[in-house]
C-alpha positions as CSV (number, residue, x, y, z in Angstrom):
1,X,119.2,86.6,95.6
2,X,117.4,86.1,99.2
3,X,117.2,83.8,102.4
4,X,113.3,83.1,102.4
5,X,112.2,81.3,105.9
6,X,110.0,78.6,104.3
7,X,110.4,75.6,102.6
8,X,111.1,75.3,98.8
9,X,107.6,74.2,98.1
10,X,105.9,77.4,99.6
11,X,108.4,79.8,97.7
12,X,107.2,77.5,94.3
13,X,103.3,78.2,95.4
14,X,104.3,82.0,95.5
15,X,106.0,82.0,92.3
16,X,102.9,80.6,90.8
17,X,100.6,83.0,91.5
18,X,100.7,85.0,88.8
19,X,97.7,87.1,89.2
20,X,99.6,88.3,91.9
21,X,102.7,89.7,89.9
22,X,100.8,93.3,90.6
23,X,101.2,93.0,93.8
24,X,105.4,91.4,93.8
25,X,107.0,93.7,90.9
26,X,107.0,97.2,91.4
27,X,105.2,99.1,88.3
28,X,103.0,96.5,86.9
29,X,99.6,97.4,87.0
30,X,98.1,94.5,85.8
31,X,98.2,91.1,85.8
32,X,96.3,88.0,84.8
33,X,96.5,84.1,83.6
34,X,95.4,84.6,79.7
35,X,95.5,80.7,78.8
36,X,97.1,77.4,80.1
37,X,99.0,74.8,77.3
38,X,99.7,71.9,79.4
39,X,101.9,72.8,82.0
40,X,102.8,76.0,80.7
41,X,100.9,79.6,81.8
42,X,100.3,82.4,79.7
43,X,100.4,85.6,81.7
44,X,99.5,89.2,80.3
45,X,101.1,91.8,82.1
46,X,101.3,96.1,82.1
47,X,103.6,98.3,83.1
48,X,102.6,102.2,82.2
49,X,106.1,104.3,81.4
50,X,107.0,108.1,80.7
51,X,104.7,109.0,83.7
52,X,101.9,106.9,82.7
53,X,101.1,108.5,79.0
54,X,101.7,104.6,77.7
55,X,102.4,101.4,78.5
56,X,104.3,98.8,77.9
57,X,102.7,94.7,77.8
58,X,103.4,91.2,77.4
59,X,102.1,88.0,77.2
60,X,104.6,85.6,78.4
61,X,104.9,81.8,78.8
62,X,106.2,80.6,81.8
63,X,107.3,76.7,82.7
64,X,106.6,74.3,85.0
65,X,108.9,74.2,87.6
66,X,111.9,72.4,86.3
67,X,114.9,70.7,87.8
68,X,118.0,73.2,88.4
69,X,121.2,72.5,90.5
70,X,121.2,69.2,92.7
71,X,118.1,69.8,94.1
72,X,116.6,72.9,93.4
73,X,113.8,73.9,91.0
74,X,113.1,76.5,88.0
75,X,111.0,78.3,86.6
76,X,111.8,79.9,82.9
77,X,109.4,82.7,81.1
78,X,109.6,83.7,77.8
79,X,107.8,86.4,75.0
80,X,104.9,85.5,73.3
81,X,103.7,88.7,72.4
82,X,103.5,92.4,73.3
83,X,104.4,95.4,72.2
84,X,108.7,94.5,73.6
85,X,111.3,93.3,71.8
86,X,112.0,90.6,74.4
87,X,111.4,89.4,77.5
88,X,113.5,86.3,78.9
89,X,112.9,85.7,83.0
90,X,114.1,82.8,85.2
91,X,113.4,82.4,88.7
92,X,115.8,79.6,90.7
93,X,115.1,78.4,93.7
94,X,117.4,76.2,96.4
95,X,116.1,74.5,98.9
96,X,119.0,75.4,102.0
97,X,117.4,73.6,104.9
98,X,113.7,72.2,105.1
99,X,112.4,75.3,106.2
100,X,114.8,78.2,104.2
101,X,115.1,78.9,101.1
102,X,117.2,80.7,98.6
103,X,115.6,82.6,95.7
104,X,117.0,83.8,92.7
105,X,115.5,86.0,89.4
106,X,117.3,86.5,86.0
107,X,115.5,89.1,84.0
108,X,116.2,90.2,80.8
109,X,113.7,92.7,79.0
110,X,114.0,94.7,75.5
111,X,111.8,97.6,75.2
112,X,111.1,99.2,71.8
113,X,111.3,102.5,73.4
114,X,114.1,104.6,71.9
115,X,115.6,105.2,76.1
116,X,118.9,104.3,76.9
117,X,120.3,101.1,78.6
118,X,121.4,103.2,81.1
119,X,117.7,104.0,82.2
120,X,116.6,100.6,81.7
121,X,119.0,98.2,83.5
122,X,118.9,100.1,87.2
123,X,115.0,100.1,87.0
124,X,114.9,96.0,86.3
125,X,117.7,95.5,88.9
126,X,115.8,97.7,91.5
127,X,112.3,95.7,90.4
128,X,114.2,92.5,90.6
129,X,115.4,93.1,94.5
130,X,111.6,94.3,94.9
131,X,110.3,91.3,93.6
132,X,112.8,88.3,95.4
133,X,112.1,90.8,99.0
134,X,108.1,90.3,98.1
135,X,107.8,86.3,97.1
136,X,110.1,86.6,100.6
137,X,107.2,88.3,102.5
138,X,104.6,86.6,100.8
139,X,106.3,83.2,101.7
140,X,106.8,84.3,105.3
141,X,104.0,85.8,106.3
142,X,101.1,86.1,103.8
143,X,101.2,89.3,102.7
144,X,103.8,91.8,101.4
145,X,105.7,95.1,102.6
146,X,107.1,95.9,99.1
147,X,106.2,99.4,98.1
148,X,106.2,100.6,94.3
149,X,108.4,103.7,95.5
């Protein structure tokens, strides 16, 4: 979770870039809109793993911002295809003044890779403060500082 200094509807613009993913989580490589179903957006993502000798990708559907809370907004993804077993995202967002607000990402991933859960859950946590501290730089000033280090 982060304090972003802009108003909900700017953090919502950010989130919906989504040829921009490459540049807000760490390790994805590539990113692009693959088809639109009504409100819904099909992004294909790719990640390369084991010091780039694969990859792993997704297509996955993401919503239409979507009530949450009293007055905040979300914005659910889901697996369509790729070569995971699963991919589940969220990202909440909370409106705390007119001109802050709070930003939230649940992220959930299965890779078929035969790796331990110990190697996988710090890598989406550290991608997952990567990613809230980049929609926060994009929001705020148009550009981000997040490094893929």
């Amino acid at each position: 979770v982060i304090l972003i200094k802009a108003p909900m509807h700017k953090v919502i613009e950010e989130l919906q870039r989504f040829d921009n993913y490459k540049n807000i989580f760490p390790r994805i490589k590539d990113t692009r809109v693959v088809a639109r179903d009504g409100d819904s957006t099909d992004v294909y993502m790719r990640a390369p793993v084991l010091d780039g000798s694969m990859a792993i990708w997704a297509v996955t559907r993401f919503s239409p911002p979507k009530p949450w809370g009293e007055n905040g907004k979300q914005i659910h993804s889901r697996f369509v295809k790729g070569n995971l077993k699963a991919w589940r995202g969220v990202w909440k967002v909370k409106p705390i003044s007119e001109t802050e607000t709070a930003l939230r990402i649940e992220l959930y991933i299965d890779v078929k890779l035969p790796v331990p859960d110990a190697w996988i859950t710090p890598e989406l946590m550290w991608a997952s403060g990567k990613a809230v501290t980049a929609i926060r730089d994009e929001a705020e000033t148009g550009s981000s500082s997040v490094a893929d280090d």
